[in-house]
């Protein structure tokens, strides 16, 4: 079946450090891939998405590239801020299916 | 503004009582979902609905019930049969059947006392 695997956290970084959160997926065909962010006590917000191979999603300095050859969608940011501290979820869905499938989430903690 | 509204934000329930969580959307989305989130864990799908008057069980439906009488509303009832109901509950909607992103409400934190 379809699944998403992401690196366990917490990821602890100093402000302005480079961020990578790994995400790999298992799916037949061509899923759409997403990164969501959850701030404390809140719901999830879409951060970025990619709908086909080699697409790069980007938003607020975050980027992720849909790599079909490695079935990966790693999240990166060149310089993190304290305000980026949150839980990040990788997810996939396929057209004409019924579910959005999430990874277990990775907590990011950024210190000044 | 369009969006998804969950209420209440915090809910306390005594053991043995049923409780209903509200979820309303004004995005004109066809699909709606309920997820459960436990500390340090990912999201687990409880129920989902692709169309009015129809819904399907997700991965952890036992002890929960839903209805979809209107397109904009998808309430979740946590019944007394749910053995461990204390959790954070998230409602979401999406425009169609997969392939597009979901939009989430702010969540309801349910605590059984």
CSV table of N, CA and C in Angstrom, one decimal, chain A residues 6-105:
chain,number,residue,atom,x,y,z
A,6,UNK,N,9.3,9.5,7.2
A,6,UNK,CA,10.1,10.7,7.4
A,6,UNK,C,11.0,10.5,8.6
A,7,UNK,N,12.1,11.3,8.7
A,7,UNK,CA,13.1,11.1,9.7
A,7,UNK,C,12.5,11.5,11.1
A,8,UNK,N,12.9,10.8,12.1
A,8,UNK,CA,12.4,11.0,13.4
A,8,UNK,C,13.1,12.3,13.9
A,9,UNK,N,12.4,13.0,14.8
A,9,UNK,CA,12.9,14.1,15.4
A,9,UNK,C,13.2,13.9,16.9
A,10,UNK,N,13.4,14.9,17.7
A,10,UNK,CA,13.4,16.3,17.2
A,10,UNK,C,14.7,16.6,16.4
A,11,UNK,N,14.6,17.5,15.5
A,11,UNK,CA,15.7,18.1,14.8
A,11,UNK,C,16.0,19.5,15.6
A,12,UNK,N,17.2,19.6,16.1
A,12,UNK,CA,17.6,20.8,16.9
A,12,UNK,C,18.6,21.6,16.1
A,13,UNK,N,18.4,22.8,15.8
A,13,UNK,CA,19.3,23.7,15.1
A,13,UNK,C,19.5,25.0,15.7
A,14,UNK,N,20.5,25.6,15.4
A,14,UNK,CA,20.7,27.1,15.7
A,14,UNK,C,20.2,27.9,14.6
A,15,UNK,N,19.8,29.1,15.0
A,15,UNK,CA,19.2,30.0,14.0
A,15,UNK,C,20.3,30.2,12.9
A,16,UNK,N,19.8,30.3,11.6
A,16,UNK,CA,20.5,30.5,10.4
A,16,UNK,C,21.2,29.2,9.9
A,17,UNK,N,21.0,28.1,10.6
A,17,UNK,CA,21.6,26.8,10.1
A,17,UNK,C,20.8,26.3,8.9
A,18,UNK,N,21.4,25.4,8.2
A,18,UNK,CA,20.7,24.7,7.1
A,18,UNK,C,19.8,23.5,7.6
A,19,UNK,N,18.7,23.4,7.0
A,19,UNK,CA,17.7,22.4,7.4
A,19,UNK,C,17.5,21.4,6.3
A,20,UNK,N,17.5,20.1,6.7
A,20,UNK,CA,17.0,19.1,5.8
A,20,UNK,C,16.2,18.1,6.6
A,21,UNK,N,15.0,17.9,6.2
A,21,UNK,CA,14.1,16.8,6.8
A,21,UNK,C,13.8,15.8,5.7
A,22,UNK,N,14.2,14.6,5.9
A,22,UNK,CA,14.1,13.6,4.9
A,22,UNK,C,12.7,13.0,4.8
A,23,UNK,N,12.2,12.7,3.6
A,23,UNK,CA,10.9,12.1,3.4
A,23,UNK,C,11.0,11.2,2.2
A,24,UNK,N,10.6,9.9,2.4
A,24,UNK,CA,10.5,9.0,1.3
A,24,UNK,C,9.1,8.4,1.3
A,25,UNK,N,8.7,7.9,0.1
A,25,UNK,CA,7.4,7.4,0.0
A,25,UNK,C,7.3,6.1,-0.8
A,26,UNK,N,6.3,5.4,-0.6
A,26,UNK,CA,6.0,4.2,-1.3
A,26,UNK,C,4.6,4.3,-1.9
A,27,UNK,N,4.5,4.3,-3.2
A,27,UNK,CA,3.2,4.4,-3.9
A,27,UNK,C,3.3,3.9,-5.3
A,28,UNK,N,2.3,3.4,-5.8
A,28,UNK,CA,2.2,3.0,-7.3
A,28,UNK,C,1.8,4.3,-8.1
A,29,UNK,N,2.2,4.3,-9.3
A,29,UNK,CA,1.8,5.4,-10.1
A,29,UNK,C,2.5,6.7,-9.7
A,30,UNK,N,1.7,7.8,-9.8
A,30,UNK,CA,2.3,9.2,-9.6
A,30,UNK,C,1.5,9.9,-8.6
A,31,UNK,N,1.9,9.8,-7.3
A,31,UNK,CA,1.2,10.5,-6.3
A,31,UNK,C,1.5,12.0,-6.3
A,32,UNK,N,0.7,12.8,-5.7
A,32,UNK,CA,1.1,14.2,-5.4
A,32,UNK,C,1.7,14.2,-4.0
A,33,UNK,N,2.7,15.1,-3.8
A,33,UNK,CA,3.4,15.1,-2.5
A,33,UNK,C,3.3,16.5,-1.9
A,34,UNK,N,3.2,16.5,-0.6
A,34,UNK,CA,3.0,17.7,0.2
A,34,UNK,C,3.9,17.7,1.4
A,35,UNK,N,4.2,18.9,1.9
A,35,UNK,CA,4.7,19.2,3.2
A,35,UNK,C,3.7,20.1,3.9
A,36,UNK,N,3.3,19.7,5.1
A,36,UNK,CA,2.5,20.5,6.0
A,36,UNK,C,3.2,20.9,7.2
A,37,UNK,N,2.9,22.0,7.8
A,37,UNK,CA,3.5,22.5,9.1
A,37,UNK,C,2.4,22.7,10.1
A,38,UNK,N,2.8,22.3,11.3
A,38,UNK,CA,1.8,22.4,12.5
A,38,UNK,C,2.5,23.2,13.6
A,39,UNK,N,2.0,24.4,13.9
A,39,UNK,CA,2.5,25.1,15.0
A,39,UNK,C,1.8,24.7,16.3
A,40,UNK,N,2.4,24.9,17.5
A,40,UNK,CA,1.8,24.4,18.7
A,40,UNK,C,0.4,24.7,18.9
A,41,UNK,N,-0.4,23.7,19.2
A,41,UNK,CA,-1.8,23.9,19.5
A,41,UNK,C,-2.7,24.2,18.3
A,42,UNK,N,-2.2,24.1,17.1
A,42,UNK,CA,-3.0,24.5,15.9
A,42,UNK,C,-3.1,23.3,14.9
A,43,UNK,N,-4.0,23.6,13.9
A,43,UNK,CA,-4.1,22.6,12.9
A,43,UNK,C,-2.9,22.6,11.9
A,44,UNK,N,-3.0,21.9,10.8
A,44,UNK,CA,-2.0,21.8,9.9
A,44,UNK,C,-2.2,22.8,8.8
A,45,UNK,N,-1.1,23.4,8.3
A,45,UNK,CA,-1.1,24.3,7.2
A,45,UNK,C,-0.3,23.8,6.0
A,46,UNK,N,-0.8,23.9,4.8
A,46,UNK,CA,0.0,23.5,3.7
A,46,UNK,C,1.2,24.4,3.6
A,47,UNK,N,2.4,23.8,3.5
A,47,UNK,CA,3.7,24.5,3.3
A,47,UNK,C,4.0,24.6,1.8
A,48,UNK,N,4.1,23.4,1.2
A,48,UNK,CA,4.4,23.4,-0.3
A,48,UNK,C,3.9,22.1,-0.8
A,49,UNK,N,3.9,22.0,-2.2
A,49,UNK,CA,3.4,20.8,-2.8
A,49,UNK,C,4.1,20.6,-4.1
A,50,UNK,N,4.1,19.3,-4.7
A,50,UNK,CA,4.6,19.0,-6.0
A,50,UNK,C,3.7,17.9,-6.6
A,51,UNK,N,3.3,18.0,-7.8
A,51,UNK,CA,2.3,17.1,-8.3
A,51,UNK,C,2.9,16.2,-9.4
A,52,UNK,N,4.1,16.4,-9.8
A,52,UNK,CA,4.7,15.4,-10.8
A,52,UNK,C,6.2,15.4,-10.6
A,53,UNK,N,6.8,14.4,-11.2
A,53,UNK,CA,8.3,14.2,-11.0
A,53,UNK,C,9.1,15.4,-11.5
A,54,UNK,N,10.1,15.7,-10.7
A,54,UNK,CA,11.0,16.8,-10.9
A,54,UNK,C,10.4,18.2,-10.6
A,55,UNK,N,9.2,18.2,-10.2
A,55,UNK,CA,8.6,19.5,-9.7
A,55,UNK,C,9.3,19.9,-8.5
A,56,UNK,N,9.5,21.2,-8.3
A,56,UNK,CA,10.0,21.8,-7.0
A,56,UNK,C,8.9,22.6,-6.4
A,57,UNK,N,8.5,22.3,-5.2
A,57,UNK,CA,7.6,23.1,-4.5
A,57,UNK,C,8.5,24.1,-3.6
A,58,UNK,N,8.0,25.3,-3.4
A,58,UNK,CA,8.7,26.2,-2.6
A,58,UNK,C,7.7,27.2,-1.9
A,59,UNK,N,8.1,27.7,-0.7
A,59,UNK,CA,7.3,28.6,0.0
A,59,UNK,C,8.0,29.1,1.2
A,60,UNK,N,8.1,30.3,1.5
A,60,UNK,CA,8.6,30.9,2.7
A,60,UNK,C,10.1,30.5,2.9
A,61,UNK,N,10.8,30.3,1.8
A,61,UNK,CA,12.2,29.9,1.9
A,61,UNK,C,12.4,28.4,2.0
A,62,UNK,N,11.4,27.6,2.1
A,62,UNK,CA,11.4,26.1,2.1
A,62,UNK,C,11.3,25.6,0.7
A,63,UNK,N,12.0,24.5,0.4
A,63,UNK,CA,11.9,23.9,-0.9
A,63,UNK,C,11.9,22.4,-0.7
A,64,UNK,N,11.3,21.7,-1.7
A,64,UNK,CA,11.3,20.3,-1.8
A,64,UNK,C,11.2,19.9,-3.3
A,65,UNK,N,12.0,18.9,-3.7
A,65,UNK,CA,11.9,18.4,-5.1
A,65,UNK,C,11.4,17.0,-5.2
A,66,UNK,N,10.4,16.8,-6.0
A,66,UNK,CA,9.8,15.5,-6.2
A,66,UNK,C,10.8,14.6,-7.0
A,67,UNK,N,11.4,13.6,-6.4
A,67,UNK,CA,12.4,12.8,-7.0
A,67,UNK,C,11.8,11.4,-7.2
A,68,UNK,N,11.3,11.1,-8.4
A,68,UNK,CA,10.7,9.8,-8.5
A,68,UNK,C,11.7,8.6,-8.5
A,69,UNK,N,13.0,8.9,-9.0
A,69,UNK,CA,14.0,7.8,-9.0
A,69,UNK,C,14.4,7.4,-7.7
A,70,UNK,N,14.3,8.3,-6.7
A,70,UNK,CA,14.6,7.9,-5.3
A,70,UNK,C,13.4,7.9,-4.4
A,71,UNK,N,12.2,8.1,-5.0
A,71,UNK,CA,11.0,8.2,-4.2
A,71,UNK,C,11.1,9.0,-3.0
A,72,UNK,N,11.6,10.2,-3.2
A,72,UNK,CA,11.9,11.1,-2.1
A,72,UNK,C,11.3,12.5,-2.3
A,73,UNK,N,11.1,13.2,-1.2
A,73,UNK,CA,10.6,14.6,-1.2
A,73,UNK,C,11.1,15.3,0.0
A,74,UNK,N,12.4,15.5,0.0
A,74,UNK,CA,13.1,16.0,1.2
A,74,UNK,C,12.9,17.5,1.3
A,75,UNK,N,12.6,18.0,2.5
A,75,UNK,CA,12.4,19.4,2.8
A,75,UNK,C,13.7,20.1,3.2
A,76,UNK,N,13.9,21.3,2.6
A,76,UNK,CA,15.2,22.0,2.9
A,76,UNK,C,14.9,23.5,3.1
A,77,UNK,N,15.7,24.1,3.9
A,77,UNK,CA,15.7,25.6,4.0
A,77,UNK,C,17.1,26.0,4.3
A,78,UNK,N,17.5,27.0,3.6
A,78,UNK,CA,18.9,27.5,3.7
A,78,UNK,C,19.3,28.1,5.1
A,79,UNK,N,18.3,28.8,5.7
A,79,UNK,CA,18.6,29.5,6.9
A,79,UNK,C,17.4,29.6,7.8
A,80,UNK,N,17.4,28.7,8.8
A,80,UNK,CA,16.1,28.6,9.6
A,80,UNK,C,16.1,29.7,10.7
A,81,UNK,N,14.9,30.0,11.1
A,81,UNK,CA,14.6,31.0,12.1
A,81,UNK,C,13.9,30.4,13.3
A,82,UNK,N,13.9,31.1,14.4
A,82,UNK,CA,13.3,30.6,15.6
A,82,UNK,C,11.8,30.3,15.3
A,83,UNK,N,11.2,31.2,14.5
A,83,UNK,CA,9.8,31.1,14.2
A,83,UNK,C,9.5,29.9,13.3
A,84,UNK,N,10.5,29.2,12.8
A,84,UNK,CA,10.2,27.9,12.0
A,84,UNK,C,10.0,26.7,12.9
A,85,UNK,N,10.2,26.9,14.2
A,85,UNK,CA,10.0,25.8,15.1
A,85,UNK,C,8.6,25.3,15.1
A,86,UNK,N,8.4,24.0,14.7
A,86,UNK,CA,7.1,23.5,14.5
A,86,UNK,C,7.3,22.0,14.2
A,87,UNK,N,6.2,21.3,14.0
A,87,UNK,CA,6.2,19.9,13.5
A,87,UNK,C,5.9,19.9,12.0
A,88,UNK,N,6.7,19.2,11.2
A,88,UNK,CA,6.5,19.2,9.8
A,88,UNK,C,6.1,17.8,9.4
A,89,UNK,N,5.1,17.7,8.5
A,89,UNK,CA,4.5,16.4,8.1
A,89,UNK,C,4.7,16.3,6.6
A,90,UNK,N,5.2,15.2,6.1
A,90,UNK,CA,5.2,14.9,4.7
A,90,UNK,C,4.0,14.0,4.4
A,91,UNK,N,3.4,14.2,3.2
A,91,UNK,CA,2.1,13.5,2.9
A,91,UNK,C,2.0,13.3,1.4
A,92,UNK,N,1.2,12.3,1.1
A,92,UNK,CA,0.9,12.0,-0.3
A,92,UNK,C,-0.5,11.7,-0.5
A,93,UNK,N,-0.9,11.9,-1.8
A,93,UNK,CA,-2.3,11.5,-2.2
A,93,UNK,C,-2.2,11.3,-3.7
A,94,UNK,N,-3.2,10.5,-4.1
A,94,UNK,CA,-3.3,10.2,-5.5
A,94,UNK,C,-4.7,10.5,-6.0
A,95,UNK,N,-4.7,11.0,-7.3
A,95,UNK,CA,-6.0,11.3,-7.8
A,95,UNK,C,-7.0,10.1,-7.8
A,96,UNK,N,-8.2,10.4,-7.5
A,96,UNK,CA,-9.3,9.4,-7.4
A,96,UNK,C,-9.0,8.3,-6.3
A,97,UNK,N,-8.3,8.7,-5.3
A,97,UNK,CA,-8.2,7.9,-4.1
A,97,UNK,C,-8.9,8.7,-3.0
A,98,UNK,N,-9.0,8.1,-1.9
A,98,UNK,CA,-9.8,8.6,-0.8
A,98,UNK,C,-9.0,9.2,0.4
A,99,UNK,N,-7.7,9.1,0.3
A,99,UNK,CA,-7.0,9.5,1.6
A,99,UNK,C,-5.8,10.4,1.3
A,100,UNK,N,-5.5,11.2,2.3
A,100,UNK,CA,-4.2,11.9,2.3
A,100,UNK,C,-3.4,11.1,3.4
A,101,UNK,N,-2.3,10.6,3.0
A,101,UNK,CA,-1.5,9.7,3.8
A,101,UNK,C,-0.3,10.5,4.4
A,102,UNK,N,-0.2,10.5,5.7
A,102,UNK,CA,0.8,11.3,6.4
A,102,UNK,C,2.0,10.5,6.9
A,103,UNK,N,3.1,11.1,7.0
A,103,UNK,CA,4.2,10.5,7.8
A,103,UNK,C,4.0,10.9,9.2
A,104,UNK,N,4.9,10.4,10.1
A,104,UNK,CA,4.7,10.6,11.5
A,104,UNK,C,5.0,12.0,12.1
A,105,UNK,N,5.6,12.8,11.2
A,105,UNK,CA,5.9,14.2,11.6
A,105,UNK,C,7.3,14.2,12.2
